[in-house]
GROMACS .gro file of C-alpha atoms in nm:
model
  375
    1MET     CA    1   0.000   0.000   0.000
    2ASP     CA    2   0.124   0.350  -0.085
    3SER     CA    3   0.192   0.516   0.249
    4PHE     CA    4   0.297   0.854   0.107
    5SER     CA    5   0.086   1.110   0.296
    6ASN     CA    6   0.091   1.401   0.054
    7TYR     CA    7  -0.167   1.677   0.026
    8HIS     CA    8  -0.195   1.678  -0.354
    9LYS     CA    9  -0.194   1.300  -0.375
   10ASN     CA   10  -0.453   1.273  -0.100
   11ALA     CA   11  -0.675   1.526  -0.276
   12THR     CA   12  -0.649   1.336  -0.604
   13ARG     CA   13  -0.705   1.003  -0.430
   14THR     CA   14  -1.004   1.145  -0.246
   15LEU     CA   15  -1.160   1.244  -0.578
   16LEU     CA   16  -1.088   0.907  -0.735
   17GLU     CA   17  -1.241   0.720  -0.441
   18SER     CA   18  -1.536   0.951  -0.382
   19LYS     CA   19  -1.878   0.931  -0.541
   20GLU     CA   20  -1.967   1.107  -0.863
   21GLY     CA   21  -2.062   1.471  -0.823
   22ASN     CA   22  -1.850   1.521  -0.510
   23LEU     CA   23  -1.695   1.866  -0.472
   24LEU     CA   24  -1.362   1.883  -0.290
   25MET     CA   25  -1.253   2.207  -0.122
   26GLY     CA   26  -0.950   2.291   0.089
   27ALA     CA   27  -0.691   2.556   0.168
   28TYR     CA   28  -0.347   2.618   0.309
   29GLY     CA   29  -0.164   2.934   0.406
   30GLU     CA   30   0.135   3.090   0.582
   31VAL     CA   31   0.213   3.414   0.765
   32GLN     CA   32   0.580   3.484   0.841
   33TYR     CA   33   0.821   3.717   1.019
   34GLU     CA   34   1.189   3.734   0.916
   35GLN     CA   35   1.457   3.927   1.105
   36PRO     CA   36   1.819   3.942   0.978
   37PHE     CA   37   2.078   4.028   1.244
   38GLY     CA   38   2.452   4.038   1.316
   39ASN     CA   39   2.752   4.177   1.124
   40ASN     CA   40   2.737   4.491   1.344
   41THR     CA   41   2.451   4.606   1.122
   42LYS     CA   42   2.093   4.709   1.192
   43TYR     CA   43   1.829   4.549   0.969
   44ASN     CA   44   1.457   4.598   0.927
   45GLY     CA   45   1.247   4.290   0.985
   46ALA     CA   46   0.989   4.177   0.731
   47MET     CA   47   0.639   4.045   0.795
   48ASP     CA   48   0.431   3.893   0.519
   49ALA     CA   49   0.110   3.706   0.457
   50GLU     CA   50   0.322   3.485   0.233
   51ARG     CA   51   0.049   3.285   0.066
   52MET     CA   52  -0.308   3.164   0.078
   53VAL     CA   53  -0.396   2.876  -0.152
   54LEU     CA   54  -0.750   2.757  -0.228
   55LEU     CA   55  -0.811   2.405  -0.356
   56PHE     CA   56  -1.112   2.314  -0.567
   57GLY     CA   57  -1.177   1.972  -0.719
   58TYR     CA   58  -1.471   1.791  -0.872
   59LYS     CA   59  -1.543   1.431  -0.973
   60PHE     CA   60  -1.750   1.416  -1.291
   61ASP     CA   61  -1.788   1.039  -1.307
   62SER     CA   62  -1.614   0.721  -1.187
   63LYS     CA   63  -1.308   0.789  -1.402
   64THR     CA   64  -1.292   1.163  -1.468
   65SER     CA   65  -1.199   1.431  -1.216
   66PHE     CA   66  -1.059   1.783  -1.200
   67ILE     CA   67  -0.832   1.947  -0.943
   68SER     CA   68  -0.709   2.306  -0.913
   69GLU     CA   69  -0.532   2.544  -0.678
   70ILE     CA   70  -0.557   2.922  -0.675
   71GLU     CA   71  -0.273   3.096  -0.491
   72ILE     CA   72  -0.272   3.448  -0.347
   73GLU     CA   73   0.084   3.561  -0.266
   74HIS     CA   74   0.176   3.866  -0.059
   75ILE     CA   75  -0.193   3.970  -0.045
   76LYS     CA   76  -0.197   4.111  -0.400
   77GLU     CA   77  -0.052   3.855  -0.644
   78VAL     CA   78  -0.294   3.591  -0.775
   79TYR     CA   79  -0.176   3.278  -0.957
   80LEU     CA   80  -0.320   2.952  -1.078
   81GLU     CA   81  -0.086   2.700  -0.915
   82GLN     CA   82  -0.227   2.392  -1.084
   83ALA     CA   83  -0.538   2.296  -1.280
   84PHE     CA   84  -0.565   1.962  -1.454
   85LEU     CA   85  -0.807   1.693  -1.564
   86ASN     CA   86  -0.743   1.337  -1.451
   87TYR     CA   87  -0.883   1.035  -1.638
   88GLN     CA   88  -0.830   0.696  -1.474
   89ALA     CA   89  -0.796   0.465  -1.775
   90LYS     CA   90  -0.675   0.174  -1.560
   91PRO     CA   91  -0.626   0.127  -1.185
   92TRP     CA   92  -0.253   0.185  -1.248
   93LEU     CA   93  -0.284   0.442  -1.528
   94ASN     CA   94  -0.409   0.801  -1.505
   95VAL     CA   95  -0.403   1.037  -1.801
   96GLN     CA   96  -0.355   1.398  -1.692
   97ALA     CA   97  -0.364   1.724  -1.887
   98GLY     CA   98  -0.362   2.091  -1.795
   99LEU     CA   99  -0.142   2.306  -1.573
  100LEU     CA  100   0.079   2.051  -1.398
  101LEU     CA  101   0.331   2.070  -1.115
  102ILE     CA  102   0.671   1.952  -1.240
  103PRO     CA  103   0.761   1.640  -1.036
  104MET     CA  104   1.110   1.753  -0.936
  105GLY     CA  105   1.222   1.723  -0.574
  106LEU     CA  106   1.005   1.713  -0.264
  107MET     CA  107   0.905   2.074  -0.224
  108ASN     CA  108   0.766   2.137  -0.571
  109GLU     CA  109   0.474   1.903  -0.508
  110TYR     CA  110   0.478   1.871  -0.129
  111HIS     CA  111   0.496   2.226   0.006
  112GLU     CA  112   0.205   2.271   0.247
  113PRO     CA  113   0.335   2.430   0.572
  114THR     CA  114   0.240   2.134   0.792
  115ILE     CA  115   0.444   1.897   0.573
  116PHE     CA  116   0.790   2.059   0.597
  117ASN     CA  117   0.999   2.191   0.885
  118GLY     CA  118   1.127   2.547   0.882
  119VAL     CA  119   0.942   2.872   0.831
  120ASN     CA  120   1.072   2.898   0.474
  121ARG     CA  121   1.104   2.621   0.221
  122PRO     CA  122   1.458   2.481   0.181
  123THR     CA  123   1.677   2.733  -0.002
  124ILE     CA  124   1.775   2.500  -0.285
  125ALA     CA  125   1.407   2.462  -0.374
  126ASN     CA  126   1.427   2.815  -0.510
  127ALA     CA  127   1.786   2.816  -0.635
  128LEU     CA  128   1.820   2.480  -0.813
  129TYR     CA  129   1.466   2.395  -0.917
  130PRO     CA  130   1.222   2.683  -0.914
  131SER     CA  131   0.952   2.596  -0.661
  132THR     CA  132   0.660   2.622  -0.728
  133TRP     CA  133   0.736   2.511  -1.086
  134ARG     CA  134   0.432   2.442  -1.301
  135GLU     CA  135   0.385   2.435  -1.675
  136ILE     CA  136   0.115   2.331  -1.922
  137GLY     CA  137   0.131   1.977  -2.054
  138ALA     CA  138  -0.007   1.626  -2.057
  139GLY     CA  139   0.107   1.281  -1.962
  140PHE     CA  140   0.064   0.979  -1.742
  141ALA     CA  141   0.079   0.907  -1.370
  142GLY     CA  142   0.000   0.605  -1.162
  143ASN     CA  143   0.066   0.374  -0.874
  144ILE     CA  144   0.173   0.008  -0.902
  145PRO     CA  145   0.121  -0.135  -0.552
  146ASN     CA  146   0.261  -0.480  -0.628
  147ALA     CA  147   0.594  -0.321  -0.722
  148ALA     CA  148   0.568  -0.041  -0.461
  149LEU     CA  149   0.620   0.215  -0.737
  150ARG     CA  150   0.464   0.546  -0.835
  151TYR     CA  151   0.545   0.711  -1.166
  152GLN     CA  152   0.484   1.038  -1.353
  153LEU     CA  153   0.570   1.120  -1.715
  154TYR     CA  154   0.474   1.452  -1.875
  155ALA     CA  155   0.541   1.650  -2.192
  156VAL     CA  156   0.534   2.021  -2.101
  157ASN     CA  157   0.633   2.360  -2.234
  158GLY     CA  158   0.984   2.477  -2.147
  159PRO     CA  159   1.083   2.772  -1.926
  160MET     CA  160   1.096   3.114  -2.097
  161GLY     CA  161   1.467   3.185  -2.133
  162TYR     CA  162   1.429   3.502  -2.341
  163ASN     CA  163   1.134   3.736  -2.383
  164ASN     CA  164   1.251   4.078  -2.501
  165GLY     CA  165   1.536   4.024  -2.257
  166ALA     CA  166   1.713   3.747  -2.067
  167LYS     CA  167   1.518   3.553  -1.803
  168LEU     CA  168   1.807   3.333  -1.683
  169ASP     CA  169   2.103   3.424  -1.461
  170GLY     CA  170   2.377   3.264  -1.257
  171ASN     CA  171   2.226   3.331  -0.914
  172LYS     CA  172   1.894   3.144  -0.944
  173PRO     CA  173   1.921   3.005  -1.296
  174LEU     CA  174   1.564   2.900  -1.378
  175ARG     CA  175   1.345   3.079  -1.124
  176GLY     CA  176   1.269   3.383  -1.339
  177ALA     CA  177   1.192   3.167  -1.641
  178ARG     CA  178   0.879   2.984  -1.519
  179GLN     CA  179   0.590   3.053  -1.756
  180LYS     CA  180   0.327   2.942  -1.500
  181GLY     CA  181   0.067   2.871  -1.768
  182ALA     CA  182   0.022   3.236  -1.862
  183GLN     CA  183   0.013   3.297  -2.240
  184VAL     CA  184   0.273   3.027  -2.282
  185THR     CA  185   0.528   3.017  -2.565
  186MET     CA  186   0.640   2.673  -2.686
  187THR     CA  187   0.858   2.570  -2.978
  188ALA     CA  188   0.896   2.204  -2.880
  189PRO     CA  189   0.788   2.013  -2.567
  190ASP     CA  190   1.022   1.928  -2.280
  191LEU     CA  191   1.011   1.597  -2.092
  192SER     CA  192   0.955   1.567  -1.716
  193ALA     CA  193   0.953   1.232  -1.537
  194LYS     CA  194   0.975   1.082  -1.189
  195ILE     CA  195   0.961   0.740  -1.029
  196ASN     CA  196   0.923   0.667  -0.656
  197TYR     CA  197   0.985   0.347  -0.462
  198TYR     CA  198   0.806   0.302  -0.128
  199GLY     CA  199   0.856  -0.070  -0.060
  200ILE     CA  200   1.046  -0.018   0.269
  201LYS     CA  201   0.828   0.075   0.566
  202GLY     CA  202   0.844   0.447   0.638
  203PHE     CA  203   1.083   0.512   0.349
  204ASP     CA  204   1.015   0.680   0.014
  205ILE     CA  205   1.282   0.754  -0.246
  206GLY     CA  206   1.233   0.936  -0.575
  207LEU     CA  207   1.439   0.983  -0.891
  208ALA     CA  208   1.337   1.266  -1.125
  209GLY     CA  209   1.458   1.403  -1.456
  210TYR     CA  210   1.386   1.705  -1.672
  211PHE     CA  211   1.518   1.735  -2.028
  212GLY     CA  212   1.454   1.995  -2.295
  213THR     CA  213   1.524   2.353  -2.396
  214THR     CA  214   1.412   2.697  -2.288
  215GLU     CA  215   1.175   2.902  -2.502
  216SER     CA  216   1.240   3.235  -2.678
  217ASN     CA  217   1.016   3.493  -2.839
  218LEU     CA  218   1.286   3.553  -3.101
  219TYR     CA  219   1.164   3.250  -3.296
  220SER     CA  220   0.834   3.427  -3.366
  221ASN     CA  221   0.788   3.558  -3.721
  222ILE     CA  222   1.141   3.499  -3.846
  223ASP     CA  223   1.243   3.395  -4.197
  224ARG     CA  224   1.336   3.025  -4.207
  225ASP     CA  225   1.590   3.105  -4.480
  226SER     CA  226   1.760   3.380  -4.279
  227ALA     CA  227   2.074   3.231  -4.124
  228ALA     CA  228   2.135   3.553  -3.926
  229GLN     CA  229   1.788   3.558  -3.769
  230LEU     CA  230   1.805   3.188  -3.685
  231ALA     CA  231   2.153   3.226  -3.533
  232THR     CA  232   2.033   3.514  -3.315
  233ALA     CA  233   1.730   3.315  -3.196
  234ASP     CA  234   1.947   3.009  -3.132
  235SER     CA  235   2.170   3.222  -2.907
  236SER     CA  236   1.873   3.305  -2.685
  237VAL     CA  237   1.797   2.949  -2.569
  238ILE     CA  238   1.977   2.690  -2.359
  239GLY     CA  239   1.943   2.315  -2.323
  240ILE     CA  240   1.847   2.174  -1.981
  241GLN     CA  241   1.944   1.835  -1.843
  242MET     CA  242   1.835   1.805  -1.478
  243VAL     CA  243   1.842   1.507  -1.244
  244GLY     CA  244   1.709   1.503  -0.888
  245LEU     CA  245   1.715   1.247  -0.607
  246ASP     CA  246   1.504   1.280  -0.292
  247PHE     CA  247   1.402   1.070   0.005
  248ARG     CA  248   1.181   1.083   0.313
  249TYR     CA  249   1.199   0.850   0.610
  250GLN     CA  250   0.988   0.834   0.925
  251SER     CA  251   1.004   0.579   1.206
  252LYS     CA  252   0.783   0.652   1.504
  253LYS     CA  253   0.905   0.994   1.626
  254PHE     CA  254   1.219   1.015   1.413
  255GLN     CA  255   1.213   1.177   1.069
  256ALA     CA  256   1.471   1.242   0.800
  257LYS     CA  257   1.467   1.379   0.448
  258GLY     CA  258   1.704   1.499   0.183
  259GLU     CA  259   1.739   1.614  -0.175
  260LEU     CA  260   2.024   1.620  -0.427
  261PHE     CA  261   2.026   1.791  -0.768
  262TYR     CA  262   2.263   1.815  -1.060
  263SER     CA  263   2.190   2.006  -1.380
  264THR     CA  264   2.387   2.085  -1.692
  265PHE     CA  265   2.304   2.368  -1.930
  266SER     CA  266   2.417   2.370  -2.292
  267ASN     CA  267   2.468   2.670  -2.523
  268THR     CA  268   2.546   2.891  -2.221
  269ASP     CA  269   2.848   3.053  -2.388
  270ALA     CA  270   2.633   3.185  -2.674
  271TYR     CA  271   2.351   3.278  -2.435
  272ASN     CA  272   2.578   3.475  -2.199
  273THR     CA  273   2.747   3.654  -2.488
  274PHE     CA  274   2.414   3.750  -2.642
  275THR     CA  275   2.243   3.855  -2.316
  276ASN     CA  276   2.541   3.969  -2.106
  277ARG     CA  277   2.440   3.728  -1.829
  278ASP     CA  278   2.650   3.495  -1.611
  279LEU     CA  279   2.469   3.162  -1.640
  280GLY     CA  280   2.683   2.866  -1.536
  281SER     CA  281   2.715   2.547  -1.739
  282SER     CA  282   2.629   2.321  -1.443
  283ILE     CA  283   2.475   2.351  -1.097
  284PHE     CA  284   2.483   2.115  -0.800
  285GLY     CA  285   2.336   2.107  -0.453
  286TYR     CA  286   2.191   1.899  -0.173
  287TYR     CA  287   2.049   1.915   0.175
  288GLY     CA  288   1.994   1.672   0.460
  289GLU     CA  289   1.750   1.718   0.747
  290LEU     CA  290   1.685   1.538   1.076
  291GLY     CA  291   1.396   1.588   1.319
  292TYR     CA  292   1.254   1.421   1.627
  293ASP     CA  293   0.921   1.458   1.805
  294ILE     CA  294   1.009   1.522   2.172
  295SER     CA  295   0.654   1.574   2.298
  296SER     CA  296   0.648   1.247   2.498
  297ILE     CA  297   0.985   1.328   2.657
  298LEU     CA  298   0.843   1.660   2.781
  299GLY     CA  299   0.510   1.506   2.881
  300MET     CA  300   0.326   1.712   2.618
  301LYS     CA  301   0.020   1.605   2.424
  302LYS     CA  302   0.093   1.831   2.130
  303LYS     CA  303   0.362   1.742   1.877
  304LEU     CA  304   0.692   1.935   1.904
  305VAL     CA  305   0.962   1.862   1.646
  306PRO     CA  306   1.309   2.021   1.679
  307PHE     CA  307   1.505   1.983   1.355
  308VAL     CA  308   1.833   2.069   1.188
  309ARG     CA  309   1.896   2.105   0.813
  310TYR     CA  310   2.226   2.151   0.632
  311SER     CA  311   2.223   2.272   0.270
  312GLU     CA  312   2.506   2.324   0.025
  313TYR     CA  313   2.463   2.437  -0.335
  314ASN     CA  314   2.663   2.600  -0.613
  315THR     CA  315   2.498   2.759  -0.916
  316HIS     CA  316   2.844   2.804  -1.071
  317GLN     CA  317   2.951   2.443  -1.020
  318SER     CA  318   3.116   2.477  -1.362
  319VAL     CA  319   3.132   2.761  -1.613
  320ASN     CA  320   3.240   2.800  -1.973
  321SER     CA  321   3.604   2.860  -2.058
  322GLY     CA  322   3.695   3.226  -2.037
  323MET     CA  323   3.441   3.283  -1.757
  324ILE     CA  324   3.539   3.297  -1.390
  325ALA     CA  325   3.311   3.117  -1.144
  326ASN     CA  326   3.148   3.351  -0.894
  327LYS     CA  327   3.241   3.221  -0.548
  328ALA     CA  328   2.944   3.406  -0.399
  329TYR     CA  329   2.725   3.149  -0.577
  330ASP     CA  330   2.890   2.865  -0.377
  331ARG     CA  331   2.673   2.870  -0.066
  332THR     CA  332   2.588   2.683   0.251
  333VAL     CA  333   2.284   2.726   0.474
  334LEU     CA  334   2.242   2.589   0.827
  335THR     CA  335   1.885   2.594   0.958
  336THR     CA  336   1.776   2.479   1.302
  337GLY     CA  337   1.448   2.531   1.485
  338PHE     CA  338   1.121   2.364   1.573
  339SER     CA  339   0.769   2.294   1.451
  340PHE     CA  340   0.497   2.298   1.716
  341PHE     CA  341   0.167   2.146   1.607
  342LEU     CA  342  -0.150   2.271   1.776
  343ASN     CA  343  -0.316   1.985   1.587
  344GLN     CA  344  -0.243   1.799   1.263
  345SER     CA  345  -0.363   2.097   1.055
  346VAL     CA  346  -0.210   2.399   1.236
  347VAL     CA  347   0.160   2.458   1.304
  348VAL     CA  348   0.370   2.728   1.474
  349LYS     CA  349   0.731   2.747   1.357
  350ALA     CA  350   1.054   2.922   1.451
  351ASP     CA  351   1.411   2.879   1.329
  352TYR     CA  352   1.756   3.031   1.302
  353GLN     CA  353   1.947   3.038   0.972
  354ASN     CA  354   2.312   3.099   0.895
  355PHE     CA  355   2.390   3.180   0.532
  356SER     CA  356   2.751   3.175   0.411
  357ASP     CA  357   2.943   3.153   0.084
  358ALA     CA  358   3.289   3.064  -0.042
  359ILE     CA  359   3.421   3.418   0.010
  360ASN     CA  360   3.316   3.415   0.377
  361ASN     CA  361   3.015   3.643   0.351
  362GLN     CA  362   2.775   3.555   0.631
  363GLN     CA  363   2.420   3.647   0.721
  364HIS     CA  364   2.216   3.546   1.024
  365GLN     CA  365   1.838   3.538   1.032
  366PHE     CA  366   1.559   3.453   1.276
  367ASN     CA  367   1.227   3.341   1.131
  368THR     CA  368   0.892   3.259   1.284
  369GLY     CA  369   0.547   3.202   1.146
  370ILE     CA  370   0.221   3.012   1.146
  371GLY     CA  371   0.079   2.775   0.888
  372PHE     CA  372  -0.232   2.567   0.828
  373TRP     CA  373  -0.401   2.338   0.579
  374PHE     CA  374  -0.735   2.162   0.560
  375ARG     CA  375  -0.955   1.980   0.313
   0.00000   0.00000   0.00000
């Protein structure tokens, strides 16, 4: 039996197992306070109603269902986070189409505040794969209980690497390139895939891949016979080859998780020359996290989970010849704090973070916040 307790999966499963005509509704949200300190410097703190996400789903018949999420960020920004139709062709085969979450890493699909420790999502979730990454596409997903496997395979549009200006850079390579389903440009589809094994009690491990190219508006309305126009457009895109490994483990009160990512980008020399950017040719990073529920030790009825997470990532793991790697992009983050659960749907969090890089820049930050989800 698939023991993966994930919000999106549970919502989809609820629709598949519910009666026809059932309407599913839910929500999750976060409010945060961040306070940098140290370095003999005074900093302003920042408070934010980070996000409020509304889930709506509907089951049309025994095989066909729909699920969507509408996200409100920072009070004023409204996005469609996902919206797709699901057709269960076989017990092990679902056909999905619409605005899909890219199955890369843990946080891109599993990011409700009661699921992860820390006030903020792990740093590499923004730097190495751009959480929350969603694109328009179609494909297949399913669960094979006898083999203890889950799989996802999608053809999707690529990130927007150039749109009247460069969208990629060396700091957070892909984050600014997400198209998010809004008036999407696509020349050719990219491929996104993931497979998970959950055959060991309490343990889930996933291997994901993403392969394709970025998109560019310079391919619009150009002469196929114009070598100059085609060469210019070709300089505005890069190839992406991304591999990710993640795991989660829980045994009674102990929990552990981790992620590792490696990506290579092709055509970066031409792209950087054309756009005057500093995109690296490969990026690498990982984190490991441990937590333990100490409520019984303290004689408490409510769950209290201290945790520690160590992250290391470099968005200039390698660069093209003639380009010098930026050591400020070689970073480590130490995060330690706790998650205190008022119940299974409401959490209070606090943590301390130390950010450093290869040239010994350091920043300290205290974070606290509240989060909830329900369906």
